[in-house]
Short mmCIF file of C-alpha atoms in Angstrom, two decimals:
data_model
loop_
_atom_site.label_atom_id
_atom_site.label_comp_id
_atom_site.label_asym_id
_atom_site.label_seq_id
_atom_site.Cartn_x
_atom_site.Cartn_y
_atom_site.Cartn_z
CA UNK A 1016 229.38 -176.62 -79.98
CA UNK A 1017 231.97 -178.94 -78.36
CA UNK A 1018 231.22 -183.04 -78.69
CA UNK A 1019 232.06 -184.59 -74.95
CA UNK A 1020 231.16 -188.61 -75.83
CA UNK A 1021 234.32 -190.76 -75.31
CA UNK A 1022 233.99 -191.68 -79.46
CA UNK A 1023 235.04 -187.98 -80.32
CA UNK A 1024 237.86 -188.53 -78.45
CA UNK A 1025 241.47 -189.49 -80.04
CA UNK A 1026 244.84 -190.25 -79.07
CA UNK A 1027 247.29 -187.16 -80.37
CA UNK A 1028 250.57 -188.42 -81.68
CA UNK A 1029 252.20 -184.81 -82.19
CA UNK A 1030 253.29 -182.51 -79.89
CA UNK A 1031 254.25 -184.26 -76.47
CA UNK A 1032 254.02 -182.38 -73.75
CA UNK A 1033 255.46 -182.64 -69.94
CA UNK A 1034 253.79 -186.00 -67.80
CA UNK A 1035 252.71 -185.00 -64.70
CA UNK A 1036 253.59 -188.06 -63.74
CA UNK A 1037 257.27 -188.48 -64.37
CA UNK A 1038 257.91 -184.77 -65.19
CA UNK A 1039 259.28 -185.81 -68.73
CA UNK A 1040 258.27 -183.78 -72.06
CA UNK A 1041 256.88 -187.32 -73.56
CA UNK A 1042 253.13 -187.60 -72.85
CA UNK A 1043 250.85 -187.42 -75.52
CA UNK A 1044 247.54 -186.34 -74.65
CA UNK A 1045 244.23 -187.89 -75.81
CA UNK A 1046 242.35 -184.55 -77.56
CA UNK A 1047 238.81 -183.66 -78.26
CA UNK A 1048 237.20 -183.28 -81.62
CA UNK A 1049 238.42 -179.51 -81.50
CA UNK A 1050 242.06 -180.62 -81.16
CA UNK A 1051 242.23 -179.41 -77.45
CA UNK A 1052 244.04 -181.84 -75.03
CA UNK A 1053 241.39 -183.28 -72.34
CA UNK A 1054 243.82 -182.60 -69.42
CA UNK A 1055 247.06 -181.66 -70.68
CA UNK A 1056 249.76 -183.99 -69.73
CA UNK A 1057 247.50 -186.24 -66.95
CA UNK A 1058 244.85 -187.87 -69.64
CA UNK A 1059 246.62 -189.34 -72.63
CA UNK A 1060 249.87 -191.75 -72.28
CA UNK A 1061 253.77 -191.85 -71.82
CA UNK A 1062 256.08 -192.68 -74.36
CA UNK A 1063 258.70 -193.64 -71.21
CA UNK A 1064 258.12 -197.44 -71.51
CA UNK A 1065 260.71 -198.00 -69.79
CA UNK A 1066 260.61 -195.40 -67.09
CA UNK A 1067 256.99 -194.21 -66.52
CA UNK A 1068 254.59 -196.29 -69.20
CA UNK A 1069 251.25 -194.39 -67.68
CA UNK A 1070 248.06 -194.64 -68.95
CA UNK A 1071 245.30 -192.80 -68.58
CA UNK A 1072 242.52 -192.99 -70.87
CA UNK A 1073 239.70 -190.34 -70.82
CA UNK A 1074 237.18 -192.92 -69.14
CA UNK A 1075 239.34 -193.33 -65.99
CA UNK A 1076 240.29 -189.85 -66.16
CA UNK A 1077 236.37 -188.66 -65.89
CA UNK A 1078 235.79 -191.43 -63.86
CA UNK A 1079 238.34 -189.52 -61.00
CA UNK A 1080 237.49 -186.25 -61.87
CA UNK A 1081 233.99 -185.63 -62.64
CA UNK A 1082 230.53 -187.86 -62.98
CA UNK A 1083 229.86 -189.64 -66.02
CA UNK A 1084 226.79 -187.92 -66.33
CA UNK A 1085 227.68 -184.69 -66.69
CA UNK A 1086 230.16 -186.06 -69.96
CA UNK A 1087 227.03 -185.35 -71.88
CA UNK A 1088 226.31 -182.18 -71.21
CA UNK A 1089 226.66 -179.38 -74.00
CA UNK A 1090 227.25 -176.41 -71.43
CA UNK A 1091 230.63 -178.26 -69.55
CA UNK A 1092 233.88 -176.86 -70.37
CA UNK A 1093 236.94 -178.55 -70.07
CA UNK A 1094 237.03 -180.67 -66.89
CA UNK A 1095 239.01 -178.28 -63.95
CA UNK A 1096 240.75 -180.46 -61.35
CA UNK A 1097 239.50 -180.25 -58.45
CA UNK A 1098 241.66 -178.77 -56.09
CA UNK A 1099 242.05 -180.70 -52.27
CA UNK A 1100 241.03 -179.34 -49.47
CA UNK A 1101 244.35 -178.43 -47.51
CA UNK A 1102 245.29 -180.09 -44.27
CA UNK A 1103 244.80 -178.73 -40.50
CA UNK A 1104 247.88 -178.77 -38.51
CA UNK A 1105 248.67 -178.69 -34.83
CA UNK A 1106 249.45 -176.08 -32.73
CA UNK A 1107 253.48 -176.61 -31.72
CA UNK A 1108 252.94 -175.61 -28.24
CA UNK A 1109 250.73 -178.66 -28.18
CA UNK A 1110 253.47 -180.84 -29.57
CA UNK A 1111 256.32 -179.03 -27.20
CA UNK A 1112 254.19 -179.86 -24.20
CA UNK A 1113 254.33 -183.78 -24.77
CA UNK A 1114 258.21 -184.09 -25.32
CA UNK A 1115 259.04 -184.31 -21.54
CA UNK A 1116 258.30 -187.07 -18.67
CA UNK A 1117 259.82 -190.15 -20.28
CA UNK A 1118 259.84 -191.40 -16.95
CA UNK A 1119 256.43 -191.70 -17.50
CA UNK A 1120 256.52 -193.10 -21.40
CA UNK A 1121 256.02 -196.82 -21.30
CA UNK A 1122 257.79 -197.62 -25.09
CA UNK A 1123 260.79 -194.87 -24.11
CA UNK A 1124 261.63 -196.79 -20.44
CA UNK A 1125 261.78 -200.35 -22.81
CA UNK A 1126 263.89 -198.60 -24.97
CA UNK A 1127 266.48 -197.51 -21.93
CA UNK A 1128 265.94 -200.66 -20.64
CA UNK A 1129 267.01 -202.34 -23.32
CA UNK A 1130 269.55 -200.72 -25.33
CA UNK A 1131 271.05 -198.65 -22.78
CA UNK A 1132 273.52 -201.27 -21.54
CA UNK A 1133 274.69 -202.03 -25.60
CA UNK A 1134 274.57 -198.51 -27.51
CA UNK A 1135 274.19 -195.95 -24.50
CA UNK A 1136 271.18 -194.00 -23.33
CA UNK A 1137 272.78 -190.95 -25.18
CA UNK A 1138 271.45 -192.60 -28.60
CA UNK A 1139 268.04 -193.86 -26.89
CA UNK A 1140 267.38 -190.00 -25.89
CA UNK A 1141 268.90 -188.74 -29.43
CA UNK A 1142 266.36 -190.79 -31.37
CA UNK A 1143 263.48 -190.09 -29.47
CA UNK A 1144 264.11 -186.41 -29.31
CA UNK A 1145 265.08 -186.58 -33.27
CA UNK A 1146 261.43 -188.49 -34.13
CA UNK A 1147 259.68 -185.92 -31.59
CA UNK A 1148 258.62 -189.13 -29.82
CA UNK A 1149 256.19 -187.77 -26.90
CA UNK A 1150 254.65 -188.06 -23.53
CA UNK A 1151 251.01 -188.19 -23.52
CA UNK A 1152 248.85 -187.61 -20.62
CA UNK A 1153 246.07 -190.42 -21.63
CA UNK A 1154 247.23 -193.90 -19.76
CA UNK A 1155 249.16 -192.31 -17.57
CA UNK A 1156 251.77 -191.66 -20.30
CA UNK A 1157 251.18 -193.23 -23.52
CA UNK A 1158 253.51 -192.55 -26.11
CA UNK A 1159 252.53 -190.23 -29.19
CA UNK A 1160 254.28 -190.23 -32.17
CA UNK A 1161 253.80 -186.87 -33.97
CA UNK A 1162 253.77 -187.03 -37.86
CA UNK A 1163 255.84 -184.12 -39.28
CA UNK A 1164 255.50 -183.38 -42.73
CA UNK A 1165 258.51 -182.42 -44.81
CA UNK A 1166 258.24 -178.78 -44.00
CA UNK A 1167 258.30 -178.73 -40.66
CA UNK A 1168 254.13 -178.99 -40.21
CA UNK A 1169 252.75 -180.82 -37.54
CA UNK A 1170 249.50 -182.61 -39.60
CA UNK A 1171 248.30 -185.09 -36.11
CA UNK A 1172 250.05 -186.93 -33.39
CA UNK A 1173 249.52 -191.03 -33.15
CA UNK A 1174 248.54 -191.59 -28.98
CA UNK A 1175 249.03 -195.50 -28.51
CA UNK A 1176 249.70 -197.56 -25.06
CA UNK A 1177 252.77 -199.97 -24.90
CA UNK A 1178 253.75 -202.61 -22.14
CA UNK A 1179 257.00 -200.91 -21.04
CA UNK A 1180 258.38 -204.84 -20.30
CA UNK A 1181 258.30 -206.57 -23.39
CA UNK A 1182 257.60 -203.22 -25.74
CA UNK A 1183 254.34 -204.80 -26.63
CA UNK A 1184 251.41 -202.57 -27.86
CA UNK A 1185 248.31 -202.38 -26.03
CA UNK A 1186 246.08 -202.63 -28.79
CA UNK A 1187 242.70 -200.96 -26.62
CA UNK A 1188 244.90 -197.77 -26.11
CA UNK A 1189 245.08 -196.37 -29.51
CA UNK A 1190 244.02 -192.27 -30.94
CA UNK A 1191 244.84 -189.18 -32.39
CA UNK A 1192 245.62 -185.68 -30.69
CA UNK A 1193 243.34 -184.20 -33.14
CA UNK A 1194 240.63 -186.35 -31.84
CA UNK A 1195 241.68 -186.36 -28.52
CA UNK A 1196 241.37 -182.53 -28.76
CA UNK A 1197 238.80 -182.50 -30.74
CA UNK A 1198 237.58 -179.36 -28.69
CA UNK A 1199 240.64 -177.48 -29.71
CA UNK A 1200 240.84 -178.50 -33.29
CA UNK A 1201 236.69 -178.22 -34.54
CA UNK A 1202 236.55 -179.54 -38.08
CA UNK A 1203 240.10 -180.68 -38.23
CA UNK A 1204 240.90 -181.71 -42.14
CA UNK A 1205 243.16 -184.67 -41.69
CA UNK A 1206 245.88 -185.18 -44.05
CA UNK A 1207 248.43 -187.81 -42.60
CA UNK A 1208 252.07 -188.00 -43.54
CA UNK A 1209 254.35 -190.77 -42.71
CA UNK A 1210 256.43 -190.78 -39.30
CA UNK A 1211 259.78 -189.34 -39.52
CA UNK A 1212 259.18 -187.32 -43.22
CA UNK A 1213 260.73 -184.21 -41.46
CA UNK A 1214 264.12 -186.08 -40.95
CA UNK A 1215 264.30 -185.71 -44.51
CA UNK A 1216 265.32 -182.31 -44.53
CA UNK A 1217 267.95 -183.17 -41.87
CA UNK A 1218 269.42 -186.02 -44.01
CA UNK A 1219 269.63 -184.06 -46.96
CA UNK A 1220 271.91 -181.83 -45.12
CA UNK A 1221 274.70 -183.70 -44.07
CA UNK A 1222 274.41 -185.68 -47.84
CA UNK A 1223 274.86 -182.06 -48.99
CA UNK A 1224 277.93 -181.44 -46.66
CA UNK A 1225 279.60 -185.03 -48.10
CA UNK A 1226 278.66 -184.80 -51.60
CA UNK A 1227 280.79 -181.20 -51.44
CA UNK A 1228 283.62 -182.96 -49.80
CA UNK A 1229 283.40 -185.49 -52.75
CA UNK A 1230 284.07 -182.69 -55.19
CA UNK A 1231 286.31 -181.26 -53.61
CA UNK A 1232 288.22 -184.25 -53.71
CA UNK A 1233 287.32 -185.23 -57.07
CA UNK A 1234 285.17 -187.99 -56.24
CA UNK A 1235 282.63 -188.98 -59.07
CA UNK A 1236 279.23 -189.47 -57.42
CA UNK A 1237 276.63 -188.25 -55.47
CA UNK A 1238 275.06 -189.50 -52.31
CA UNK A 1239 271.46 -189.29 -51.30
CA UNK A 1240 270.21 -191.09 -48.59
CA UNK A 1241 267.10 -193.86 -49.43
CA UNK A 1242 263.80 -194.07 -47.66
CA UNK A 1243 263.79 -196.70 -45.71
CA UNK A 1244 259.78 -197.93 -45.06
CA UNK A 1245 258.52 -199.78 -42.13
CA UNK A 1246 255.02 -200.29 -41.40
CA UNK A 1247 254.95 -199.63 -37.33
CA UNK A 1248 256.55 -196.00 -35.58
CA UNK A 1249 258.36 -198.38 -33.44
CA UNK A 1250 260.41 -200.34 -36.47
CA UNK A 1251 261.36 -196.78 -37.27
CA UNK A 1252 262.83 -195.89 -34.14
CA UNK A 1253 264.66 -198.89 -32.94
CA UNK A 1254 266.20 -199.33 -36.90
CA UNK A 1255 267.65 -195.64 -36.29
CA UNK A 1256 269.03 -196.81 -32.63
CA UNK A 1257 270.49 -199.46 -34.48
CA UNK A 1258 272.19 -197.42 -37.45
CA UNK A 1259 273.26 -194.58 -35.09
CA UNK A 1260 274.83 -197.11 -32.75
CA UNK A 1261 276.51 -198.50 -35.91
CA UNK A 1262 277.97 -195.37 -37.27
CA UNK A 1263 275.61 -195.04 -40.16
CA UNK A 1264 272.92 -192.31 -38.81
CA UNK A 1265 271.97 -190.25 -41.79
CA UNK A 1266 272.94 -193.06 -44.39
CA UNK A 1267 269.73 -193.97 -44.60
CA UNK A 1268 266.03 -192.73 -43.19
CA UNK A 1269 263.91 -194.89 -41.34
CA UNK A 1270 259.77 -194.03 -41.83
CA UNK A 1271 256.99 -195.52 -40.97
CA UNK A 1272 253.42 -195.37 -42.86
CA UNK A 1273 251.43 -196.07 -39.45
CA UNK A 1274 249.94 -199.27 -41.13
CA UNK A 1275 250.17 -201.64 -43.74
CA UNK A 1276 247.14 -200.27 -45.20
CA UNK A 1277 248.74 -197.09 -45.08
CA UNK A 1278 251.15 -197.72 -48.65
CA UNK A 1279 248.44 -196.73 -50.85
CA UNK A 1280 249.92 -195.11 -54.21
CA UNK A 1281 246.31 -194.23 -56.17
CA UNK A 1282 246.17 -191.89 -59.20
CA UNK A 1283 244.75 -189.35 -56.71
CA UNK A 1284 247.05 -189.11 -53.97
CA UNK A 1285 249.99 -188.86 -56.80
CA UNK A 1286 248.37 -185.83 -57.81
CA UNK A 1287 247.51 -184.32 -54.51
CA UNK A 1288 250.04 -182.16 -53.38
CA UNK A 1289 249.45 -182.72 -49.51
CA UNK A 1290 249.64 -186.19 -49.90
CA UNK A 1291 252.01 -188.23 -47.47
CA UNK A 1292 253.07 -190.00 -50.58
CA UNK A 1293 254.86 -187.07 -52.09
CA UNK A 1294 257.51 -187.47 -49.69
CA UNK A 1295 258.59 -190.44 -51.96
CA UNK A 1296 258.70 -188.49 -55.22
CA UNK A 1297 261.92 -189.04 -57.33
CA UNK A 1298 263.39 -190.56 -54.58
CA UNK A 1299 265.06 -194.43 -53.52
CA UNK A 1300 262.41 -196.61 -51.54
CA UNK A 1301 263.14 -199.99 -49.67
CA UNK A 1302 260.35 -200.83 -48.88
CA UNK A 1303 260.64 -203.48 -45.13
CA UNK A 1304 257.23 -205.70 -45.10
CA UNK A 1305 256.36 -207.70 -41.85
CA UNK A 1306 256.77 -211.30 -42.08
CA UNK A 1307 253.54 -212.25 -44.18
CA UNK A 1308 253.66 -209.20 -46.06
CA UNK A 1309 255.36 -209.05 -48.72
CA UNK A 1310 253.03 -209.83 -51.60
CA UNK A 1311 251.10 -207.09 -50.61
CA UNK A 1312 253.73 -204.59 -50.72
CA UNK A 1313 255.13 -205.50 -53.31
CA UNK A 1314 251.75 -205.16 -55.28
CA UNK A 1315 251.57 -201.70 -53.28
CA UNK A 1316 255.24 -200.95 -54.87
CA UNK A 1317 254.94 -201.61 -58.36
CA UNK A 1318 252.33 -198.49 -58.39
CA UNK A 1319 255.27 -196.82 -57.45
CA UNK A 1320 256.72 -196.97 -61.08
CA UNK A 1321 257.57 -193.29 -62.82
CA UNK A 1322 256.49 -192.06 -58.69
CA UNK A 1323 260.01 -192.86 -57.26
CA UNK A 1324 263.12 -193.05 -58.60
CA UNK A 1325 263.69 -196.57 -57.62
CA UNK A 1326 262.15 -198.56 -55.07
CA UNK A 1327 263.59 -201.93 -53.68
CA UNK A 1328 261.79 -204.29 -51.17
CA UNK A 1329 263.54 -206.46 -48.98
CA UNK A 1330 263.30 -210.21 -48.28
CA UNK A 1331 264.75 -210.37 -44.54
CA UNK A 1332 261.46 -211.34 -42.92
CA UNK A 1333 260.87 -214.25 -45.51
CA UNK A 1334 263.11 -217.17 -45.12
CA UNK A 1335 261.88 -218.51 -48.25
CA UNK A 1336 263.13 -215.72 -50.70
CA UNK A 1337 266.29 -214.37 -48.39
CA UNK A 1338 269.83 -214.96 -49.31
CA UNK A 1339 271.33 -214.70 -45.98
CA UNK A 1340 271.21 -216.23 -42.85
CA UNK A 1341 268.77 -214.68 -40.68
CA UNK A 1342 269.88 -216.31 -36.93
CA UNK A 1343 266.14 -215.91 -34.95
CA UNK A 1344 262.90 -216.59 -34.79
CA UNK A 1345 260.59 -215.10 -37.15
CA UNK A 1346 256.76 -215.32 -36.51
CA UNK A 1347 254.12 -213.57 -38.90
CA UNK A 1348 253.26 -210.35 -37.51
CA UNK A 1349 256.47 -209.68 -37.26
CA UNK A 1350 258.82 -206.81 -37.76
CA UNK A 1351 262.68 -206.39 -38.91
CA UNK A 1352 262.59 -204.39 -35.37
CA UNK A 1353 261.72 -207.99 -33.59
CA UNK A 1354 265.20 -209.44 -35.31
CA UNK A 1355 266.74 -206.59 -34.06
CA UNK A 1356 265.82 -207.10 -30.35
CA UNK A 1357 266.10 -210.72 -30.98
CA UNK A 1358 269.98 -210.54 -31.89
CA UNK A 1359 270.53 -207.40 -29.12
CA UNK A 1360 268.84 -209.93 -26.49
CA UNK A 1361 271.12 -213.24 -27.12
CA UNK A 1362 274.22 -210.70 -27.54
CA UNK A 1363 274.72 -211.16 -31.58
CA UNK A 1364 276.43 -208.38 -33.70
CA UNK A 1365 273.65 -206.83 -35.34
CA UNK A 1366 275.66 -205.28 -37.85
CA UNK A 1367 276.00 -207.94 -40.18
CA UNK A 1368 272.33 -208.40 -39.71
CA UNK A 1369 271.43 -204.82 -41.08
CA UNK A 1370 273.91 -204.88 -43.96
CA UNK A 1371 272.35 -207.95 -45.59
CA UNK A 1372 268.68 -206.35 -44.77
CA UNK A 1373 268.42 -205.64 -48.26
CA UNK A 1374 268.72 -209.52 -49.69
CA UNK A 1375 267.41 -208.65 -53.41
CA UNK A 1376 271.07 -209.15 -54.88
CA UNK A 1377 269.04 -207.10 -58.05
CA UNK A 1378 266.03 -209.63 -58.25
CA UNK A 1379 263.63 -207.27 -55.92
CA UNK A 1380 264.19 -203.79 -57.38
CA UNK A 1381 260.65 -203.24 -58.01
CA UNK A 1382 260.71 -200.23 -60.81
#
């Protein structure tokens, strides 16, 4: 009969296998009495210090996976992982019939009204239709921004009211579609992903397209483009208007996690496949926290270590820790898409003002 207290238990130091957390054959697995692994490359340790370092003893392990209680128990087997329950999506029709009366849209008309004089209203409409940025018919026309998972799947659409004069949110007009048709969609299973995770597959493309232009011109290096991560939908979009009126469209990504709260990197949602973390695996984060912010993302970020291939986090809404000159007011609350408008408004090149974004020079590259 198979012992299941933690003091049977033991740390094997032979025969690493892969980590299911940085994909690397160097985790060693704790093992049972028997000399079978507890959970084979998720409950033991990784030998990549340097690179991963995670550690995941059998208490925590049980602790996510299975009451203590049942530890004890001489009938359990080996504890199964529980699989998630997968996410509901959203009809497409349902999506198709919001991207149309921006007329109507209260955060699209501030957008015209605001950039179309300085970049065109041809980018305005290209990055709204590129973010599926929609027309709802609660408010008279609130605008919903539908989250788009990597693949193409529609998992909910954020409905929220804006002041189409200042850009403003109206905080008291805030749902989901799913809720909203809640009649439609009976038990919906919601699984969020961050805004603008299908643009992914669209950036990917043209770094494709360049990095085989590189080789064929014998240029060492590849390119792919970095997540860049906002907290608010509307950072997202007016940081794209910005790098598509620069020139730059697909050098970098512009997300959004739909709240600060949102950045959440747990043991669990690493493992879930579904999760709208995954769309960070192996990749380059920046990570942009409002003004006020940024110990708590960086906390959030350092969970990202062995997750991501690297992941930065920039200083330009703290005047205490950035290197450049930031040339407007910055209020807590706010967002590096408040600079933005700032500089557009007084007439400044914004350029310069996105280039130094970053403002680490090495000291914030978080893992």
């Amino acid at each position: 009969m198979r012992k299941h207290k933690f003091d049977t238990l033991q740390l094997a130091h032979r025969g690493k296998t892969v980590c299911a957390y940085c994909g690397k054959r160097t985790f060693v697995n704790y093992l049972y009495s028997d000399g079978t692994p507890v959970a084979d490359g998720e409950c033991g340790k990784c030998d990549r210090a340097d690179k991963c370092g995670v550690h995941v003893p059998p208490r925590e392990y049980f602790k996510n996976h299975q009451p203590l209680t049942s530890l004890y128990s001489p009938r359990m087997g080996k504890p199964q992982r529980q699989q998630p329950k997968p996410p509901s999506y959203i009809n497409a029709k349902d999506m198709l019939n919001t991207l149309q009366r921006y007329e109507r849209n209260p955060f699209v008309r501030f957008l015209h009204s605001f950039f179309d004089e300085v970049t065109g209203s041809e980018i305005v409409d290209m990055m709204v239709e590129r973010y599926a940025v929609g027309t709802s018919t609660k408010w008279g026309g609130a605008t919903v921004y539908w989250q788009i998972d990597q693949y193409g799947r529609i998992r909910t659409g954020k409905v929220m009211g804006y002041n189409a004069t200042n850009g403003k949110r109206i905080h008291t007009q805030n749902n989901y579609v799913h809720s909203i048709l809640s009649e439609r969609y009976p038990n919906f299973n919601l699984e969020q992903c961050y805004f603008g995770s299908h643009l992914i597959v669209e950036a990917e493309h043209h770094a494709d397209l360049n990095n085989a232009e590189r080789r064929r011109l014998n240029i060492d290096g590849e390119f792919h483009p970095p997540i860049w991560l906002f907290e608010s939908e509307k950072a997202a979009v007016i940081v794209a208007i910005a790098l598509m009126w620069g020139g730059a469209p697909f050098t970098f990504i512009p997300m959004a996690t739909s709240g600060c709260g949102n950045l959440n990197p747990t043991f669990d949602a690493k493992r879930n496949p579904n999760h709208k973390i995954q769309v960070l695996k192996n990749r380059r984060v920046m990570l942009f926290p409002d003004a006020g912010k940024f110990d708590e993302w960086k906390a959030q970020g350092e969970k990202l270590k062995g997750f991501c291939q690297e992941v930065y986090i920039s200083t330009v809404m703290e005047r205490g820790l950035h290197p450049h000159k930031v040339d407007c007011d910055i209020n807590d609350g706010d967002g590096f898409d408040d600079c933005i408008l700032q500089y557009v408004a007084d007439g400044k090149e914004i350029w310069d003002l996105i280039s130094a974004c970053y403002g680490y020079q090495g000291q914030w590259k978080i893992v």
